[in-house]
Coordinates of C-alpha atoms in Angstrom, one line a residue:
Chain A
M1 CA 56.5 143.0 142.9
A2 CA 54.8 139.7 143.1
Y3 CA 51.0 139.6 143.0
P4 CA 49.6 137.4 145.8
A5 CA 48.2 134.2 144.3
A6 CA 45.4 134.2 146.9
Y7 CA 44.0 137.5 145.6
R8 CA 41.7 138.1 142.6
Y9 CA 42.1 141.2 140.4
T10 CA 40.1 143.6 138.4
K11 CA 40.8 145.3 135.1
E12 CA 40.7 148.6 137.0
H13 CA 43.6 147.4 139.2
E14 CA 41.9 146.5 142.4
W15 CA 42.6 143.3 144.3
I16 CA 40.2 141.4 146.6
K17 CA 41.1 138.7 149.1
V18 CA 38.1 136.5 149.9
E19 CA 37.8 134.7 153.3
G20 CA 34.3 133.2 153.8
D21 CA 31.8 135.9 152.8
T22 CA 34.3 138.7 153.6
G23 CA 36.1 140.4 150.8
T24 CA 39.1 142.7 151.6
I25 CA 39.8 145.2 148.9
G26 CA 42.8 147.3 147.9
I27 CA 44.6 148.6 144.8
T28 CA 47.5 146.7 143.1
D29 CA 51.1 147.6 143.1
H30 CA 50.9 148.4 139.5
A31 CA 48.1 151.0 140.3
Q32 CA 50.1 152.7 143.0
D33 CA 53.1 152.8 140.8
S34 CA 51.2 154.4 137.9
L35 CA 49.6 156.9 140.3
G36 CA 52.8 158.0 142.0
D37 CA 52.9 159.6 145.4
I38 CA 49.5 159.0 147.0
V39 CA 48.3 161.8 149.2
F40 CA 44.6 161.2 149.7
V41 CA 42.3 158.3 150.0
E42 CA 38.5 158.8 150.2
L43 CA 36.5 155.7 151.3
P44 CA 32.8 155.0 152.0
K45 CA 31.5 154.6 155.6
V46 CA 30.8 151.3 157.3
G47 CA 27.3 150.2 156.3
A48 CA 27.5 151.7 152.8
E49 CA 26.6 149.5 149.8
V50 CA 29.1 149.0 147.0
A51 CA 28.3 147.5 143.6
A52 CA 30.5 145.4 141.4
H53 CA 32.4 147.5 138.8
K54 CA 31.0 150.7 140.3
A55 CA 33.1 153.4 142.0
F56 CA 33.2 153.2 145.8
G57 CA 35.9 155.8 146.6
T58 CA 38.8 157.8 145.3
V59 CA 42.5 157.8 145.5
E60 CA 44.6 160.8 144.7
S61 CA 48.3 161.2 144.0
V62 CA 50.0 164.5 143.7
K63 CA 49.3 164.6 140.0
A64 CA 46.1 162.5 139.5
V65 CA 42.7 161.5 140.7
S66 CA 41.6 157.9 140.3
E67 CA 38.3 156.2 141.2
L68 CA 38.2 153.0 143.1
F69 CA 36.0 150.3 141.6
A70 CA 34.5 147.5 143.6
P71 CA 35.5 143.9 142.5
A72 CA 32.2 142.6 143.9
S73 CA 28.9 143.9 145.4
G74 CA 28.3 144.0 149.1
T75 CA 28.0 146.0 152.3
V76 CA 31.0 147.7 153.8
T77 CA 31.9 146.1 157.2
A78 CA 35.3 147.9 157.9
V79 CA 37.3 150.8 156.6
N80 CA 41.1 151.2 156.9
E81 CA 41.1 154.5 158.9
D82 CA 45.0 154.5 158.9
L83 CA 45.0 155.6 155.3
A84 CA 43.4 158.9 156.1
S85 CA 46.5 160.1 157.9
A86 CA 49.1 157.9 156.1
P87 CA 47.9 157.4 152.5
E88 CA 51.6 156.9 151.5
K89 CA 51.3 153.4 152.9
V90 CA 49.6 152.4 149.7
N91 CA 52.8 153.2 147.8
S92 CA 55.0 151.3 150.2
D93 CA 52.8 148.2 150.5
A94 CA 49.9 148.2 148.1
H95 CA 49.0 144.5 148.6
G96 CA 49.1 144.9 152.4
S97 CA 47.3 148.2 152.6
W98 CA 43.7 147.2 152.4
M99 CA 41.0 149.9 151.9
I100 CA 37.7 148.4 152.8
K101 CA 36.2 145.0 153.8
I102 CA 32.8 144.0 152.5
K103 CA 30.3 141.3 153.2
I104 CA 30.0 139.8 149.8
K105 CA 26.5 139.6 148.4
D106 CA 27.0 137.3 145.4
A107 CA 30.1 135.0 145.3
G108 CA 29.2 134.3 141.7
E109 CA 30.5 137.8 140.7
L110 CA 34.0 136.7 141.7
S111 CA 34.3 134.3 138.9
G112 CA 34.8 137.1 136.4
L113 CA 38.0 138.4 138.2
M114 CA 41.5 137.6 137.1
S115 CA 44.0 135.4 138.8
A116 CA 47.5 136.8 139.8
A117 CA 49.0 135.2 136.7
D118 CA 46.3 136.6 134.4
Y119 CA 46.6 140.0 136.0
E120 CA 50.3 140.1 135.5
K121 CA 49.8 139.2 131.9
Y122 CA 47.1 141.9 131.6
V123 CA 49.4 144.6 133.0
A124 CA 52.2 143.6 130.7
E125 CA 50.0 143.7 127.6
E126 CA 48.4 147.0 128.7
G127 CA 51.8 148.5 128.6
G128 CA 51.7 150.2 131.9
N129 CA 48.3 151.9 132.0
Chain B
M1 CA 67.3 158.1 127.0
H2 CA 65.0 158.9 129.9
R3 CA 63.3 155.6 129.8
R4 CA 66.5 154.0 130.7
L5 CA 66.6 156.2 133.8
G6 CA 63.2 154.7 134.9
A7 CA 61.1 157.5 133.7
K8 CA 57.3 157.4 133.1
M9 CA 56.7 159.1 129.8
V10 CA 53.7 161.1 128.6
D11 CA 52.8 162.9 125.4
F12 CA 53.1 166.6 126.0
G13 CA 52.4 169.0 123.2
G14 CA 53.6 166.3 120.8
W15 CA 56.8 165.6 122.8
D16 CA 57.5 162.3 124.5
M17 CA 58.2 163.7 128.0
P18 CA 59.2 162.3 131.3
V19 CA 56.5 162.9 134.0
E20 CA 58.5 161.5 136.8
Y21 CA 61.6 159.5 137.5
S22 CA 62.1 158.5 141.2
G23 CA 58.8 160.1 142.4
L24 CA 57.2 163.5 142.1
I25 CA 57.5 164.5 145.8
A26 CA 61.2 163.4 146.0
E27 CA 61.9 165.4 142.8
H28 CA 60.1 168.5 144.1
M29 CA 61.9 168.4 147.4
A30 CA 65.3 167.9 145.7
V31 CA 64.8 171.2 143.9
R32 CA 63.6 173.1 147.0
T33 CA 66.4 171.8 149.2
G34 CA 69.2 170.5 147.0
V35 CA 69.3 170.3 143.2
G36 CA 67.5 168.6 140.3
V37 CA 67.8 168.6 136.6
F38 CA 65.1 168.8 134.0
D39 CA 65.3 168.2 130.2
V40 CA 63.2 171.1 128.9
S41 CA 64.2 170.7 125.3
H42 CA 60.5 170.9 124.4
M43 CA 60.7 174.6 125.0
G44 CA 60.7 176.7 121.7
D45 CA 63.4 179.2 120.8
I46 CA 62.9 182.0 118.3
L47 CA 65.6 184.5 117.3
V48 CA 64.6 188.0 116.2
Y49 CA 67.6 189.9 114.7
G50 CA 68.4 192.7 112.4
K51 CA 68.3 196.5 112.2
Q52 CA 64.7 196.8 113.7
A53 CA 64.8 193.8 116.0
L54 CA 64.2 196.0 119.1
D55 CA 61.2 197.7 117.4
A56 CA 59.8 194.3 116.4
V57 CA 60.2 192.8 119.9
Q58 CA 58.7 196.0 121.4
W59 CA 55.7 195.6 119.1
I60 CA 55.1 191.9 119.7
S61 CA 55.7 191.7 123.5
M62 CA 54.3 193.6 126.4
N63 CA 57.4 194.2 128.6
D64 CA 59.9 197.0 127.7
A65 CA 62.8 195.4 125.9
S66 CA 64.5 198.7 125.5
K67 CA 65.4 198.4 129.2
L68 CA 67.3 195.2 128.7
Q69 CA 71.1 195.2 128.6
I70 CA 73.1 192.7 126.6
G71 CA 73.2 189.6 128.7
Q72 CA 69.9 190.3 130.4
A73 CA 66.5 188.6 130.1
H74 CA 63.0 189.4 131.3
Y75 CA 59.6 187.8 131.6
S76 CA 57.1 189.1 129.0
A77 CA 54.1 187.9 126.9
L78 CA 53.0 187.9 123.3
L79 CA 49.4 189.3 123.1
Y80 CA 46.6 189.2 120.6
E81 CA 45.0 192.5 119.5
Q82 CA 42.3 191.9 122.2
G83 CA 44.9 191.9 125.0
T84 CA 44.8 188.2 125.6
F85 CA 47.7 185.8 125.5
V86 CA 49.4 184.1 122.5
D87 CA 51.9 182.9 125.1
D88 CA 54.2 184.0 127.8
V89 CA 57.9 184.3 126.9
I90 CA 61.4 185.0 128.3
V91 CA 63.1 187.6 126.1
H92 CA 66.9 187.5 126.2
K93 CA 69.0 190.3 124.7
L94 CA 71.9 188.6 123.0
G95 CA 73.3 191.6 121.2
E96 CA 72.4 195.1 120.1
N97 CA 70.0 193.9 117.5
D98 CA 69.7 190.3 118.5
Y99 CA 67.0 188.8 120.8
L100 CA 66.1 185.3 121.8
L101 CA 62.5 184.5 122.7
V102 CA 62.0 181.3 124.7
I103 CA 58.5 180.0 124.4
N104 CA 56.3 177.1 125.5
A105 CA 56.2 173.6 124.0
G106 CA 52.5 173.3 123.5
T107 CA 52.3 176.6 121.6
R108 CA 55.5 176.4 119.6
E109 CA 54.0 176.3 116.1
K110 CA 51.3 178.8 116.8
D111 CA 53.8 181.2 118.5
W112 CA 56.3 180.8 115.6
N113 CA 53.7 181.6 113.0
W114 CA 52.4 184.5 115.0
V115 CA 55.8 185.9 115.6
R116 CA 56.9 185.5 111.9
Q117 CA 53.7 187.2 110.7
N118 CA 53.9 190.1 113.2
V119 CA 57.5 191.0 112.8
S120 CA 57.3 191.0 109.0
K121 CA 56.6 194.7 108.8
F122 CA 59.9 195.4 110.5
N123 CA 63.4 195.4 108.9
C124 CA 64.5 192.2 110.8
H125 CA 64.5 188.4 110.6
A126 CA 62.8 185.8 112.7
K127 CA 64.2 182.3 112.9
D128 CA 62.9 179.2 114.7
V129 CA 66.0 177.7 116.3
G130 CA 64.1 175.4 118.8
D131 CA 65.5 172.2 117.1
Y132 CA 69.1 173.4 117.4
Y133 CA 69.2 173.2 121.2
T134 CA 68.8 170.8 124.0
Q135 CA 67.8 172.9 127.0
L136 CA 68.6 171.6 130.4
A137 CA 67.4 173.3 133.6
I138 CA 69.6 172.7 136.7
Q139 CA 67.5 174.0 139.6
G140 CA 67.8 174.3 143.3
P141 CA 69.9 176.0 146.0
K142 CA 72.8 173.8 145.1
A143 CA 72.5 174.3 141.3
A144 CA 75.3 176.9 141.2
Q145 CA 77.7 174.6 142.9
V146 CA 77.0 171.8 140.4
M147 CA 77.2 174.0 137.4
Q148 CA 80.4 175.8 138.5
K149 CA 82.2 172.4 138.2
L150 CA 81.2 172.3 134.6
T151 CA 81.9 175.8 133.3
D152 CA 84.6 178.4 133.1
V153 CA 81.9 181.1 133.4
D154 CA 82.0 182.8 136.9
L155 CA 78.4 182.0 137.9
S156 CA 78.6 184.1 141.1
I157 CA 78.4 187.3 139.0
I158 CA 75.4 186.2 137.0
K159 CA 72.4 187.8 138.6
N160 CA 68.9 186.4 138.4
Y161 CA 67.5 186.7 134.9
W162 CA 70.9 187.4 133.4
F163 CA 73.0 185.1 131.2
K164 CA 76.5 184.6 129.9
H165 CA 78.2 182.6 127.2
G166 CA 81.1 180.3 128.0
T167 CA 82.5 176.8 127.9
V168 CA 80.1 174.3 129.4
C169 CA 81.1 170.6 129.5
G170 CA 83.8 171.5 127.0
I171 CA 81.4 173.1 124.5
P172 CA 82.5 176.6 123.8
N173 CA 80.1 179.6 123.5
T174 CA 77.3 177.9 125.4
M175 CA 74.5 180.0 126.9
V176 CA 74.1 179.8 130.7
A177 CA 71.1 181.7 132.0
R178 CA 70.1 182.2 135.6
T179 CA 66.5 181.4 134.8
G180 CA 64.0 178.7 135.5
Y181 CA 60.4 177.7 136.2
T182 CA 60.7 176.4 139.7
A183 CA 60.7 179.6 141.9
E184 CA 64.2 178.4 143.0
D185 CA 67.7 179.5 142.1
G186 CA 69.0 177.7 139.1
F187 CA 70.4 177.8 135.6
E188 CA 69.2 176.9 132.1
I189 CA 71.8 175.8 129.6
Y190 CA 71.5 175.5 125.8
V191 CA 73.6 172.9 124.1
P192 CA 73.6 171.4 120.6
S193 CA 70.6 169.1 120.2
D194 CA 72.4 166.0 118.7
V195 CA 71.8 162.9 120.8
E196 CA 75.5 162.3 121.5
T197 CA 76.1 165.8 122.9
S198 CA 72.8 165.9 124.7
E199 CA 73.4 162.6 126.5
R200 CA 77.0 163.5 127.3
V201 CA 76.0 166.8 128.9
W202 CA 73.1 165.2 130.8
N203 CA 75.5 162.6 132.1
E204 CA 78.2 165.1 133.1
V205 CA 75.6 167.2 134.9
M206 CA 74.4 164.1 136.8
E207 CA 78.0 163.1 137.6
A208 CA 78.9 166.7 138.8
G209 CA 75.7 166.8 140.9
K210 CA 76.2 163.4 142.5
E211 CA 78.0 164.8 145.6
F212 CA 75.0 167.3 146.0
G213 CA 72.4 164.6 145.6
I214 CA 71.2 165.6 142.2
I215 CA 68.2 163.7 140.7
P216 CA 66.5 163.9 137.4
C217 CA 63.1 165.6 137.5
G218 CA 60.1 165.3 135.3
L219 CA 57.1 167.4 134.2
G220 CA 55.1 166.5 137.3
A221 CA 57.5 168.2 139.7
R222 CA 58.0 171.0 137.2
N223 CA 54.3 171.7 137.5
T224 CA 54.1 171.6 141.3
L225 CA 57.2 173.7 141.6
R226 CA 55.9 176.4 139.3
L227 CA 52.5 176.3 141.0
E228 CA 54.0 177.0 144.4
G229 CA 55.8 179.9 142.8
K230 CA 52.6 181.1 141.1
M231 CA 54.2 181.0 137.7
A232 CA 51.7 180.9 134.9
L233 CA 51.1 177.9 132.5
Y234 CA 49.6 178.5 129.1
G235 CA 46.2 176.9 128.8
H236 CA 45.7 177.3 132.6
E237 CA 46.4 180.8 134.1
I238 CA 46.9 182.4 130.7
S239 CA 45.1 181.7 127.3
D240 CA 43.6 183.5 124.3
T241 CA 40.5 184.3 126.4
I242 CA 42.3 185.7 129.4
N243 CA 43.8 189.2 129.5
V244 CA 46.8 190.6 131.2
F245 CA 45.0 192.3 134.1
E246 CA 42.9 189.2 134.9
A247 CA 46.1 187.2 135.0
A248 CA 47.6 189.8 137.4
L249 CA 50.6 190.1 135.1
D250 CA 50.3 193.8 134.4
R251 CA 53.5 194.6 136.3
Y252 CA 55.3 193.1 133.3
C253 CA 53.2 195.2 130.8
K254 CA 54.7 198.6 130.1
F255 CA 52.2 201.0 128.7
E256 CA 54.7 203.8 128.9
K257 CA 57.0 202.2 126.2
G258 CA 54.7 203.1 123.3
D259 CA 52.3 201.1 121.2
F260 CA 52.3 197.3 121.2
M261 CA 50.0 194.5 120.1
G262 CA 47.0 194.3 122.5
R263 CA 47.6 197.7 124.1
A264 CA 44.5 199.4 122.9
A265 CA 42.3 196.6 124.1
L266 CA 44.0 196.4 127.4
E267 CA 43.4 200.2 128.0
R268 CA 39.7 199.6 127.2
A269 CA 39.7 196.6 129.6
K270 CA 41.2 198.6 132.4
A271 CA 38.7 201.4 131.9
G272 CA 35.8 198.9 131.9
G273 CA 36.9 197.3 135.1
L274 CA 37.9 193.7 135.9
K275 CA 35.3 190.9 135.8
R276 CA 37.6 188.3 137.3
I277 CA 41.1 188.0 138.7
L278 CA 43.6 185.3 139.5
V279 CA 43.8 184.5 143.2
G280 CA 45.7 181.9 145.3
L281 CA 43.5 179.5 147.3
E282 CA 44.4 177.1 150.1
M283 CA 42.0 174.3 151.0
I284 CA 40.9 174.7 154.6
E285 CA 38.8 171.5 154.6
R286 CA 39.9 168.1 153.6
G287 CA 40.1 167.8 149.8
I288 CA 42.3 168.7 146.8
G289 CA 41.1 171.4 144.4
R290 CA 42.2 170.4 140.9
D291 CA 42.4 172.0 137.4
D292 CA 38.9 173.1 136.1
Y293 CA 37.1 172.4 139.4
K294 CA 34.3 175.0 140.0
V295 CA 34.5 177.6 142.7
F296 CA 31.4 178.8 144.6
N297 CA 30.7 181.5 147.2
E298 CA 29.5 180.5 150.6
A299 CA 25.9 181.1 149.6
G300 CA 26.3 178.5 146.9
A301 CA 26.5 180.6 143.7
E302 CA 29.1 179.6 141.1
I303 CA 31.7 182.3 140.9
G304 CA 34.7 180.9 139.1
Y305 CA 37.0 178.0 138.4
I306 CA 40.5 176.6 139.3
T307 CA 43.2 177.0 136.7
S308 CA 45.8 174.8 138.4
G309 CA 45.3 172.9 141.7
S310 CA 47.4 170.3 143.5
P311 CA 48.9 169.2 146.7
A312 CA 52.0 171.4 147.3
P313 CA 54.8 169.0 148.2
F314 CA 57.1 171.5 149.9
L315 CA 54.4 173.6 151.6
K316 CA 52.4 170.5 152.5
K317 CA 49.1 172.2 151.8
N318 CA 46.5 171.8 149.1
I319 CA 46.8 174.9 146.9
A320 CA 45.2 176.2 143.8
L321 CA 45.1 179.2 141.5
A322 CA 41.6 180.3 140.5
Y323 CA 39.7 183.0 138.6
V324 CA 37.0 184.7 140.7
P325 CA 35.3 188.1 140.6
P326 CA 37.4 190.9 142.3
E327 CA 34.9 191.1 145.2
Y328 CA 36.2 187.6 146.3
S329 CA 39.9 188.4 145.9
A330 CA 40.5 189.8 149.4
L331 CA 42.9 187.7 151.5
E332 CA 41.1 185.3 153.9
T333 CA 37.9 185.4 151.8
V334 CA 36.3 181.9 152.2
V335 CA 35.0 180.2 149.0
C336 CA 34.0 176.6 148.2
V337 CA 35.5 174.3 145.7
E338 CA 33.3 171.6 144.3
I339 CA 35.0 168.3 144.6
R340 CA 33.0 165.3 143.3
G341 CA 29.7 167.0 144.1
Q342 CA 30.8 168.2 147.6
K343 CA 31.5 171.8 148.5
V344 CA 34.8 172.0 150.2
K345 CA 36.0 175.2 151.9
A346 CA 39.1 177.1 150.8
K347 CA 40.4 180.6 151.5
V348 CA 42.2 183.3 149.5
V349 CA 45.8 183.4 150.5
P350 CA 48.8 185.6 149.5
T351 CA 50.8 184.6 146.4
P352 CA 53.3 183.4 145.4
F353 CA 52.5 180.5 147.8
Y354 CA 56.3 179.9 148.0
K355 CA 59.0 182.5 148.0
R356 CA 62.6 181.2 148.1
P357 CA 64.8 182.5 151.0
K358 CA 67.0 185.4 150.1
K359 CA 70.2 184.4 148.3
T360 CA 73.3 184.3 150.5
V361 CA 75.9 183.8 147.9

């Protein structure tokens, strides 16, 4: 699975796509593969504040619970409601199944994130988890 | 071997074990509706044999082994003096003075030491033969059709919890038992543990099962399958601090057979009344109760905890087993599970959550 070059990535396996001051956030294909069959996604409400590197939600597979970490700070402007009834979409299309959109507070925070190439290397070195 | 099949591995009781191959839900559904195969070589095997083997087995395990016929097995447990669990076990009667105890992986060394010590006062021998066998579990409604292609043993005459010896994949005198940990029909076979034989048998099972859609299954599916069937897992539903009555396993505990390890304490426990009991929960609000999550009553007082909780892939519900005081054990009682700080409602439901349809063959 190719990691989109336009996205930036966290060590906790989230991606963010930045367009203007809007950041669209999801989890990586590696994350969904490690978790296995995803059955539950818990997301914040529109208007909630998220903070960089802090948990903003939860994703659960049959066997595991995993927190979602925000790649950047900001205010939630949209939530992907489809995932409440069809969380398995994250398995079939992790890079297309966004979870939240935020209005980015400080674009400077994005500089600490990984490029697709760096993330791919990071995943390979981490040995799968 | 399993890595080559695309397995995700995990360290389980010191064993490098496959958690899942193609996906937990697919593996779970294969066993409920077709057939799946598990490598369960991590299970331990102890032989107890000799003149007083029956007396020894009767002393160290709670079920009544005198009722077993040769070729029959039953569920039982090894208990400490205080009536709590060393482990649960399947006791197989191989011969008149010859028993095979199949025990859990995580407790193998502890179990072995405990068995060896506690049978020592009897005129019999105990032998740890766990490393001699690769144990494969072929499970599902189509398991018999797959296995019948590989053995000269007439499987149709093996009843649930009985076993026979015969040629399997060309290996003579191989044990085929109609047992498993999935709440589904199925067989467990015990073949020599050398890599060459193990791989060959695994491959032959996969080949024979191809027309039935067989897939390899990992520990993840094994756990959700056994949970739907309310089968206990050591360290969860049973442990050295939980007694037989609490675990609701007293139907396998035969007081009338005479004295056995843990009996006196269990009689005292029964007289003293139960403080907690294992119940089945089904989440009625959105959320998944997981292992060790706390359980509260509706008034907000903490009353217990979940021992195993998970989405149930076949039932498509979020289910859990939990210890609660007996006054909360009535069916339909509403309790709350604390999930990440939120109280989420669940209700007490009948167990096992899943019961397989009556056998037609």
